[in-house]
Coordinates of C-alpha atoms and ligand atoms in Angstrom, one line a residue:
M123 CA 6.2 16.7 -36.4
A124 CA 2.9 15.3 -35.4
D125 CA 2.0 13.8 -32.1
T126 CA 1.3 10.3 -33.7
L127 CA 2.8 6.9 -34.0
T128 CA 2.8 5.4 -37.4
I129 CA 2.5 1.6 -37.5
T130 CA 3.1 -0.6 -40.3
D131 CA 1.6 -4.0 -40.2
N132 CA 4.2 -6.0 -42.2
R133 CA 1.7 -9.0 -42.5
T134 CA -0.5 -6.7 -44.8
G135 CA 1.6 -3.7 -45.6
R136 CA -1.1 -1.4 -44.3
Q137 CA -0.1 1.7 -42.3
Y138 CA -1.9 3.1 -39.2
E139 CA -1.6 6.5 -37.6
V140 CA -2.1 6.2 -33.7
P141 CA -2.3 9.5 -31.6
I142 CA 0.2 10.0 -28.8
N143 CA -1.0 11.8 -25.7
N144 CA 1.2 12.0 -22.5
D145 CA 3.8 9.9 -24.2
T146 CA 1.3 7.0 -24.3
I147 CA -1.0 5.5 -27.0
R148 CA -4.4 4.2 -26.1
A149 CA -4.3 0.4 -26.4
S150 CA -7.8 0.4 -27.8
D151 CA -6.4 2.3 -30.8
L152 CA -4.5 -0.9 -31.8
R153 CA -7.9 -2.7 -32.5
Q154 CA -8.1 -1.3 -36.0
I155 CA -5.0 -3.5 -36.8
R156 CA -6.2 -6.6 -38.4
V157 CA -5.5 -9.0 -41.1
A158 CA -9.1 -10.2 -42.0
P159 CA -12.0 -7.9 -41.6
E160 CA -13.6 -10.2 -39.2
D161 CA -10.6 -10.4 -36.8
F162 CA -11.0 -9.1 -33.4
G163 CA -8.2 -6.8 -33.9
M164 CA -4.8 -6.2 -32.2
M165 CA -4.4 -6.0 -28.3
S166 CA -1.4 -5.1 -26.2
Y167 CA -0.1 -7.8 -23.9
D168 CA 1.4 -6.7 -20.6
P169 CA 1.3 -9.3 -17.8
A170 CA 1.8 -7.6 -14.3
F171 CA 1.3 -4.2 -16.1
L172 CA 4.9 -3.5 -16.3
N173 CA 4.4 -0.8 -19.1
T174 CA 0.7 -0.1 -18.9
A175 CA -0.9 3.1 -17.5
S176 CA -4.3 1.9 -15.9
C177 CA -5.5 5.5 -15.2
R178 CA -4.7 9.2 -15.2
S179 CA -4.2 10.5 -11.6
A180 CA -3.3 13.9 -10.1
I181 CA -2.4 12.4 -6.7
T182 CA 1.2 11.1 -6.5
F183 CA 4.1 11.5 -8.7
I184 CA 7.1 9.1 -8.7
D185 CA 10.2 9.3 -10.7
G186 CA 11.8 5.9 -10.1
D187 CA 15.2 6.7 -11.6
K188 CA 15.7 10.0 -9.7
G189 CA 14.2 8.6 -6.4
I190 CA 11.5 11.3 -6.4
L191 CA 8.1 11.0 -4.7
R192 CA 5.6 13.8 -4.2
Y193 CA 1.9 13.9 -2.8
R194 CA 0.0 16.4 -5.0
G195 CA 3.3 18.1 -5.9
Y196 CA 4.8 18.4 -2.4
P197 CA 8.1 16.3 -1.9
I198 CA 7.9 13.5 0.6
E199 CA 10.9 14.9 2.4
Q200 CA 9.1 18.2 3.2
L201 CA 6.0 16.6 4.2
A202 CA 7.7 14.1 6.5
E203 CA 9.7 17.0 8.1
Q204 CA 6.9 19.6 8.3
S205 CA 3.4 18.0 8.0
T206 CA 1.3 15.6 10.0
F207 CA -0.4 12.4 8.9
L208 CA -3.9 13.9 9.2
E209 CA -2.8 17.1 7.3
T210 CA -1.2 14.8 4.6
A211 CA -4.4 12.7 4.4
Y212 CA -6.4 15.8 3.8
L213 CA -3.9 16.8 1.0
L214 CA -4.1 13.4 -0.7
I215 CA -7.9 13.5 -0.7
H216 CA -8.6 17.2 -1.3
G217 CA -5.7 18.1 -3.5
G218 CA -4.4 21.0 -1.4
L219 CA -3.1 21.7 2.0
P220 CA -5.7 22.7 4.4
T221 CA -6.1 26.2 6.2
Q222 CA -6.1 26.0 9.9
S223 CA -9.8 26.1 10.2
Q224 CA -10.2 23.3 7.5
L225 CA -7.6 21.2 9.4
T226 CA -9.3 21.6 12.8
S227 CA -12.6 20.7 11.2
W228 CA -11.0 17.6 9.6
E229 CA -9.4 16.4 12.8
G230 CA -12.6 17.1 14.6
D231 CA -14.6 14.9 12.2
L232 CA -12.0 12.2 12.4
S233 CA -12.0 12.2 16.2
Q234 CA -15.8 12.1 16.3
H235 CA -15.9 8.8 14.2
A236 CA -13.0 6.9 15.8
M237 CA -15.4 4.6 17.9
L238 CA -16.3 1.2 16.6
H239 CA -19.8 -0.4 16.9
E240 CA -19.8 -2.6 20.0
N241 CA -20.8 -5.5 17.8
V242 CA -17.4 -5.4 16.2
K243 CA -15.9 -6.7 19.5
K244 CA -18.3 -9.7 19.2
F245 CA -17.0 -10.9 15.9
M246 CA -13.4 -10.1 16.7
E247 CA -13.9 -12.6 19.7
G248 CA -14.6 -15.2 17.1
F249 CA -10.9 -15.1 15.8
R250 CA -8.4 -17.5 17.4
Y251 CA -6.1 -16.0 19.9
D252 CA -3.3 -16.2 17.5
A253 CA -5.1 -14.9 14.4
H254 CA -2.8 -12.7 12.2
P255 CA -3.8 -9.1 12.7
M256 CA -3.9 -8.5 9.0
G257 CA -6.5 -11.2 8.7
I258 CA -8.5 -9.5 11.5
F259 CA -8.0 -6.1 9.9
L260 CA -9.2 -6.8 6.3
S261 CA -12.0 -8.9 7.6
T262 CA -13.2 -6.2 10.0
V263 CA -12.9 -3.4 7.4
G264 CA -14.9 -5.6 4.9
A265 CA -17.6 -6.2 7.6
L266 CA -18.0 -2.4 8.3
S267 CA -19.9 -2.5 5.1
T268 CA -22.7 -4.2 6.7
F269 CA -22.9 -1.5 9.3
Y270 CA -23.1 1.3 6.8
P271 CA -25.3 0.0 3.9
L272 CA -25.8 3.6 2.7
A273 CA -22.2 3.5 1.6
K274 CA -23.4 1.6 -1.5
D275 CA -24.5 5.0 -3.0
V276 CA -21.1 5.7 -4.2
D277 CA -22.5 8.5 -6.5
D278 CA -23.4 10.7 -3.6
P279 CA -20.6 12.9 -2.7
A280 CA -21.8 13.5 0.9
S281 CA -22.0 9.7 1.5
R282 CA -18.5 9.2 0.0
R283 CA -17.1 11.9 2.3
L284 CA -18.9 10.3 5.4
Q285 CA -17.4 6.7 4.5
M286 CA -14.0 8.3 3.9
I287 CA -14.0 10.0 7.3
R288 CA -15.3 6.7 9.0
L289 CA -12.6 4.6 7.4
I290 CA -9.6 6.9 8.2
A291 CA -11.0 7.4 11.7
K292 CA -11.7 3.6 12.5
V293 CA -8.6 1.9 11.1
P294 CA -6.6 2.6 14.1
S295 CA -9.3 1.3 16.5
I296 CA -9.6 -1.9 14.4
A297 CA -5.8 -2.3 14.3
A298 CA -5.6 -1.7 18.1
Y299 CA -8.4 -4.1 18.7
A300 CA -6.8 -6.7 16.7
Y301 CA -3.6 -6.3 18.6
R302 CA -5.4 -6.4 22.0
H303 CA -7.3 -9.4 21.0
S304 CA -4.0 -11.2 20.1
V305 CA -2.5 -10.5 23.6
G306 CA -5.6 -11.1 25.5
K307 CA -6.0 -7.6 26.7
P308 CA -9.1 -5.5 27.0
Y309 CA -10.2 -3.0 24.3
V310 CA -9.3 0.5 24.9
Y311 CA -11.7 3.3 23.7
P312 CA -10.4 6.4 21.8
N313 CA -9.2 9.4 23.7
K314 CA -10.1 12.4 21.8
E315 CA -7.8 14.5 23.9
L316 CA -4.8 12.7 22.1
S317 CA -3.6 13.2 18.6
Y318 CA -4.7 10.7 15.8
T319 CA -1.4 8.8 16.4
G320 CA -1.1 9.5 20.1
N321 CA -4.6 8.0 20.5
F322 CA -3.7 4.9 18.5
L323 CA -0.7 4.3 20.8
N324 CA -3.1 4.8 23.6
Q325 CA -5.5 2.0 22.3
L326 CA -2.6 -0.2 21.7
F327 CA -0.6 0.1 24.8
K328 CA -2.6 1.6 27.7
Q329 CA -2.3 -0.6 30.7
T330 CA -4.0 0.1 34.0
E331 CA -2.9 3.9 34.3
P332 CA -6.0 6.2 34.4
I333 CA -4.6 8.2 31.3
Y334 CA -2.1 6.9 28.8
Q335 CA 0.5 9.5 27.7
P336 CA 2.4 8.6 24.6
D337 CA 6.1 9.4 24.3
P338 CA 6.0 12.6 22.1
I339 CA 9.2 11.3 20.2
L340 CA 7.7 7.9 19.4
E341 CA 4.3 9.5 18.6
R342 CA 5.9 11.9 16.0
A343 CA 8.1 9.0 14.6
L344 CA 5.0 6.8 14.0
D345 CA 3.2 9.9 12.5
V346 CA 6.0 10.3 10.0
L347 CA 5.9 6.6 9.1
F348 CA 2.2 7.0 8.4
I349 CA 3.0 10.0 6.0
L350 CA 5.7 7.9 4.3
H351 CA 3.3 5.1 3.8
A352 CA 0.2 7.2 2.8
D353 CA 0.2 6.8 -0.9
H354 CA 2.4 5.5 -3.8
E355 CA 0.4 5.8 -7.1
Q356 CA -0.7 2.5 -8.7
N357 CA 1.0 0.0 -6.5
C358 CA -0.7 -3.5 -6.2
S359 CA -3.0 -2.7 -3.5
T360 CA -4.0 0.7 -4.9
S361 CA -4.7 -1.0 -8.2
A362 CA -7.0 -3.7 -6.3
M363 CA -8.8 -0.7 -4.6
R364 CA -9.4 0.9 -8.1
N365 CA -10.4 -2.4 -9.7
I366 CA -13.0 -3.4 -7.0
G367 CA -14.1 0.3 -6.7
S368 CA -14.7 0.4 -10.5
A369 CA -17.7 -2.2 -10.0
N370 CA -19.2 0.6 -7.9
A371 CA -18.5 -1.5 -4.8
D372 CA -18.5 0.4 -1.6
P373 CA -15.4 1.8 0.0
Y374 CA -15.3 -0.7 2.8
V375 CA -15.2 -3.9 0.7
S376 CA -12.9 -2.0 -1.7
L377 CA -10.5 -1.3 1.0
A378 CA -10.7 -4.9 2.4
G379 CA -9.5 -6.0 -1.1
A380 CA -6.8 -3.5 -1.1
A381 CA -5.7 -4.6 2.3
A382 CA -5.7 -8.3 1.1
A383 CA -3.3 -7.3 -1.7
L384 CA -1.1 -5.4 0.7
Y385 CA -0.8 -8.5 3.0
G386 CA 1.2 -10.2 0.3
P387 CA 5.0 -10.6 1.3
L388 CA 6.1 -9.1 -2.0
H389 CA 4.1 -5.8 -1.2
G390 CA 3.2 -4.6 2.3
G391 CA 3.9 -7.9 3.9
A392 CA 7.7 -7.4 3.2
N393 CA 8.4 -5.3 6.3
E394 CA 7.3 -8.3 8.5
A395 CA 9.4 -10.5 6.1
V396 CA 12.5 -8.3 6.6
L397 CA 12.4 -8.6 10.3
R398 CA 12.2 -12.5 10.0
M399 CA 14.9 -12.4 7.5
L400 CA 17.2 -10.4 9.8
T401 CA 16.3 -12.5 12.9
G402 CA 17.1 -15.5 10.7
I403 CA 20.5 -14.2 9.7
G404 CA 21.2 -13.8 13.4
T405 CA 24.7 -12.1 13.3
I406 CA 26.8 -10.0 11.1
D407 CA 29.0 -12.9 10.6
N408 CA 26.3 -14.6 8.7
V409 CA 25.5 -11.8 6.2
S410 CA 27.9 -12.7 3.4
T411 CA 26.6 -16.4 3.5
F412 CA 23.0 -15.1 3.2
V413 CA 23.9 -12.7 0.3
E414 CA 25.5 -15.5 -1.5
G415 CA 22.2 -17.5 -1.0
V416 CA 20.3 -14.6 -2.6
K417 CA 22.6 -14.5 -5.5
D418 CA 22.1 -18.3 -6.0
G419 CA 18.4 -17.6 -6.0
K420 CA 17.9 -19.7 -2.8
E421 CA 16.8 -16.5 -0.9
R422 CA 15.1 -13.2 -1.6
L423 CA 16.6 -10.0 0.0
M424 CA 13.3 -8.6 1.4
G425 CA 13.0 -5.0 1.7
F426 CA 15.2 -4.6 -1.4
G427 CA 14.0 -3.9 -4.9
H428 CA 11.1 -2.2 -6.4
R429 CA 9.0 -2.1 -9.7
V430 CA 9.5 1.6 -9.9
Y431 CA 12.4 2.8 -7.9
K432 CA 15.7 1.9 -9.8
S433 CA 17.5 4.0 -7.2
Y434 CA 17.2 4.5 -3.4
D435 CA 13.6 4.7 -2.2
P436 CA 13.3 8.3 -0.7
R437 CA 11.1 6.9 2.0
A438 CA 13.9 4.5 3.2
K439 CA 16.3 7.4 3.6
V440 CA 13.7 9.4 5.8
I441 CA 12.9 6.1 7.7
K442 CA 16.6 5.5 8.3
A443 CA 17.1 9.1 9.8
T444 CA 13.8 8.5 11.9
A445 CA 15.3 5.3 13.3
D446 CA 18.1 7.1 15.1
K447 CA 15.5 9.4 17.0
V448 CA 13.4 6.3 17.8
F449 CA 16.6 4.2 19.1
A450 CA 17.6 7.3 21.2
I451 CA 14.4 6.6 23.3
T452 CA 14.0 2.8 23.0
G453 CA 17.5 1.7 22.8
R454 CA 19.3 0.6 19.5
N455 CA 17.8 -2.4 17.8
P456 CA 20.6 -5.0 17.5
L457 CA 19.2 -6.2 14.1
L458 CA 20.2 -2.7 12.7
D459 CA 23.7 -3.7 12.4
I460 CA 22.9 -6.7 10.5
A461 CA 20.6 -4.6 8.2
L462 CA 23.4 -1.9 7.8
E463 CA 25.9 -4.7 6.8
L464 CA 23.4 -6.3 4.3
E465 CA 22.8 -2.8 2.7
R466 CA 26.7 -2.1 2.5
I467 CA 27.4 -5.4 0.9
A468 CA 24.4 -5.3 -1.5
L469 CA 25.2 -1.8 -2.7
E470 CA 28.7 -2.8 -3.6
D471 CA 27.8 -6.2 -5.4
D472 CA 27.1 -6.3 -9.0
Y473 CA 24.3 -8.8 -8.7
F474 CA 22.2 -6.0 -7.0
I475 CA 23.8 -3.1 -8.8
S476 CA 23.1 -4.6 -12.3
R477 CA 19.6 -5.3 -11.2
K478 CA 19.2 -1.9 -9.7
L479 CA 18.3 -3.3 -6.2
Y480 CA 18.1 -0.8 -3.5
P481 CA 16.4 -0.6 0.1
N482 CA 12.7 0.1 -0.3
V483 CA 10.3 1.4 2.3
D484 CA 10.1 -1.9 4.0
F485 CA 13.8 -2.4 4.7
Y486 CA 14.2 -0.3 7.8
S487 CA 10.6 0.3 8.9
G488 CA 10.2 -2.9 10.8
L489 CA 13.3 -2.3 12.9
I490 CA 11.6 0.9 14.1
Y491 CA 8.3 -0.8 14.7
Q492 CA 10.0 -3.6 16.7
A493 CA 11.9 -1.0 18.8
M494 CA 8.5 0.5 19.5
Q495 CA 7.4 -2.7 21.0
F496 CA 5.1 -3.8 18.0
E497 CA 5.0 -7.5 17.1
P498 CA 6.2 -8.3 13.6
S499 CA 2.7 -9.5 12.8
M500 CA 1.5 -6.0 13.3
F501 CA 3.9 -4.2 10.9
T502 CA 1.7 -4.6 7.8
V503 CA -1.3 -3.4 9.7
L504 CA 0.7 -0.1 10.6
F505 CA 1.4 0.1 6.8
A506 CA -2.3 -0.3 6.1
I507 CA -3.2 2.5 8.5
G508 CA -1.1 5.0 6.6
R509 CA -2.0 3.6 3.2
T510 CA -5.8 3.9 3.9
A511 CA -5.5 7.7 3.1
G512 CA -4.1 6.8 -0.2
W513 CA -6.4 4.2 -1.0
I514 CA -9.2 6.5 -0.1
A515 CA -7.8 9.3 -2.2
Q516 CA -7.5 7.1 -5.3
W517 CA -10.8 5.5 -4.8
E518 CA -12.4 9.1 -4.6
E519 CA -10.5 10.1 -7.7
L520 CA -12.0 7.2 -9.6
T521 CA -15.5 7.2 -8.2
S522 CA -15.9 10.9 -8.8
D523 CA -15.1 10.4 -12.5
K524 CA -18.5 10.3 -14.1
G525 CA -16.8 8.6 -17.2
R526 CA -15.4 5.8 -15.2
K527 CA -15.9 2.1 -16.4
I528 CA -15.8 -1.2 -14.9
A529 CA -12.2 -2.7 -15.0
R530 CA -12.3 -5.8 -17.3
P531 CA -9.0 -6.8 -19.0
R532 CA -8.8 -9.1 -21.9
Q533 CA -6.7 -12.1 -22.4
V534 CA -4.6 -14.2 -24.9
Y535 CA -6.4 -17.4 -25.0
I536 CA -3.8 -20.4 -25.2
G537 CA -6.2 -23.3 -24.3
E538 CA -7.9 -26.0 -26.4
G539 CA -10.0 -25.4 -29.4
Q540 CA -13.6 -26.7 -29.4
R541 CA -14.0 -30.4 -28.6
E542 CA -17.0 -32.8 -28.0
Y543 CA -18.0 -33.9 -24.5
P544 CA -17.0 -37.5 -24.2
P545 CA -19.0 -40.0 -22.0
M546 CA -17.3 -41.1 -19.0
V547 CA -16.5 -44.6 -20.6
E548 CA -14.5 -42.9 -23.3
R549 CA -12.3 -40.8 -21.0
Ligands
SDX199 C1 6.2 -2.4 -1.6 O1 4.6 -0.8 -6.0 C2 4.8 -0.1 -5.0 O2 4.8 1.2 -5.0 C3 5.0 -0.9 -3.6 C4 5.3 -0.1 -2.4 C5 4.2 0.8 -2.0 O3 4.5 1.8 -1.2 O4 3.0 0.5 -2.3 O5 6.5 0.5 -2.6 C6 5.5 -1.0 -1.2 O6 5.6 -3.2 -1.9 C7 7.7 -2.2 -1.6 C8 8.3 -3.7 -2.0 C9 8.3 -4.6 -0.9 N1 8.7 -6.0 -1.3 C10 9.9 -6.5 -1.0 O7 10.9 -5.9 -0.5 C11 10.0 -8.0 -1.5 C12 11.4 -8.1 -2.1 N2 11.4 -7.4 -3.4 C13 11.0 -8.1 -4.6 O8 10.4 -9.3 -4.6 C14 10.9 -7.3 -5.8 O9 12.0 -6.4 -5.9 C15 9.6 -6.5 -6.0 C16 8.4 -7.5 -5.9 C17 9.5 -5.4 -5.1 C18 9.6 -6.1 -7.4 O10 9.7 -7.1 -8.3 P1 9.6 -6.8 -9.9 O11 9.5 -5.4 -10.3 O12 8.6 -7.8 -10.5 O13 11.2 -7.3 -10.2 P2 11.5 -8.8 -10.6 O14 11.0 -9.7 -9.6 O15 11.2 -9.0 -12.1 O16 13.2 -8.7 -10.4 C19 14.0 -8.3 -11.4 C20 15.3 -9.0 -11.1 C21 15.0 -10.6 -11.0 O17 16.3 -11.1 -11.2 P3 16.6 -11.9 -12.7 O18 15.3 -12.8 -12.9 O19 16.7 -10.8 -13.7 O20 17.8 -12.7 -12.5 O21 15.9 -8.6 -9.8 C22 15.8 -9.7 -8.9 C23 14.9 -10.8 -9.5 O22 15.2 -12.2 -9.2 N3 15.2 -9.4 -7.6 C24 15.7 -9.7 -6.4 C25 14.9 -8.9 -5.5 N4 14.1 -8.1 -6.1 C26 14.3 -8.4 -7.3 N5 16.7 -10.7 -6.1 C27 16.8 -10.7 -4.8 N6 16.1 -10.1 -3.8 C28 15.2 -9.1 -4.2 N7 14.7 -8.4 -3.2

């Protein structure tokens, strides 16, 4: 049997042979299907890209039915257990795990670029005291393109590498500055004696003590959360990164666009929305009423459901296990009981079972962040720090492809036919 699809156009009786590769057909192979020779030819129509592959990628593999997630072939459970976020970032970008010397050099490069230009503080001061940290984050990342104009040379591998290092190194400082601005505290410079994640906690929570020492359990828990959030193939924000990057835009403005997509409550903004949902439910006694509201379409169960996972999100399992370690230090988050009751009811109710709705990465993560003293408005920023590694890796995979083309979808036009411009008196 040939690896082809035979298509019969019943409008004309003509048959077409279309090659099949990787269990897909090229949409452009449909253009030959036309009724009249002057027709444009057939297109595929797939709003929200539910069944359309936009690229070929070797970075992340997901099997939504089996709940499998692998970065460069390594199961997420093993990386969360044994790796660090910086090692995982190296893996995603370079394709393989680093040797010790490669990892030491990588960590050194990142530590060297953690500082922000002093001017960044000046324009951060322009934000209102209560500006949402995600708005500050994505604006500041985009503004970095004005500090590094050479980043526009996206075809220079050395320049691309330098910008990637700068972005991964600086996003914790940007995030911490955004938080410190919102609480009216002075900015804290990076401490290169601490780990990447330990220094982030330092820049967030240092008070007047000479040297901030992060709690090692909390430091490790946050590092694991960064690993879990690092990449997730062609999600909404990564698709934005690739779309913008396909125009040869520099990685700073591309990442600002990706962060803007992540900010949406249906995407990375869900972790903050989950916390507000649980707080709104208030007590376990209110859970069943809330669930009825979800089934009536009046509410959305934030942190549940996924376009790809039609089983339990493997990241949610790891996060749930991490929560116990954090709560042993911080004290149990009372909202956990509401979350557990919500999950229990949902996993037994046909409305959720029939729609294959399970907890996703955002359902439990906010409970940990809150227990670690993060404000809910910082939750998506934390997601963005981890996902910067994935956005960068996906952008590098796109930009290093000499055959790349600018993303420019087609449309099905359903508007007016040609009509003549009427003078005002005739309107
Ligand atoms: C992330 O893509 C990624 O990989 C994303 C991500 C990543 O790492 O990058 O995994 C991170 O964004 C996780 C998702 C975080 N968002 C939320 O938790 C928000 C709540 N979830 C949903 O809004 C929804 O599940 C989506 C957006 C995640 C997925 O939406 P889809 O695939 O478009 O599914 P759908 O909206 O078509 O829903 C199918 C059905 C509908 O019911 P019917 O119209 O058939 O009656 O399921 C229902 C939906 O109403 N449904 C929900 C629901 N999610 C779907 N009903 C109640 N609560 C929900 N959460």
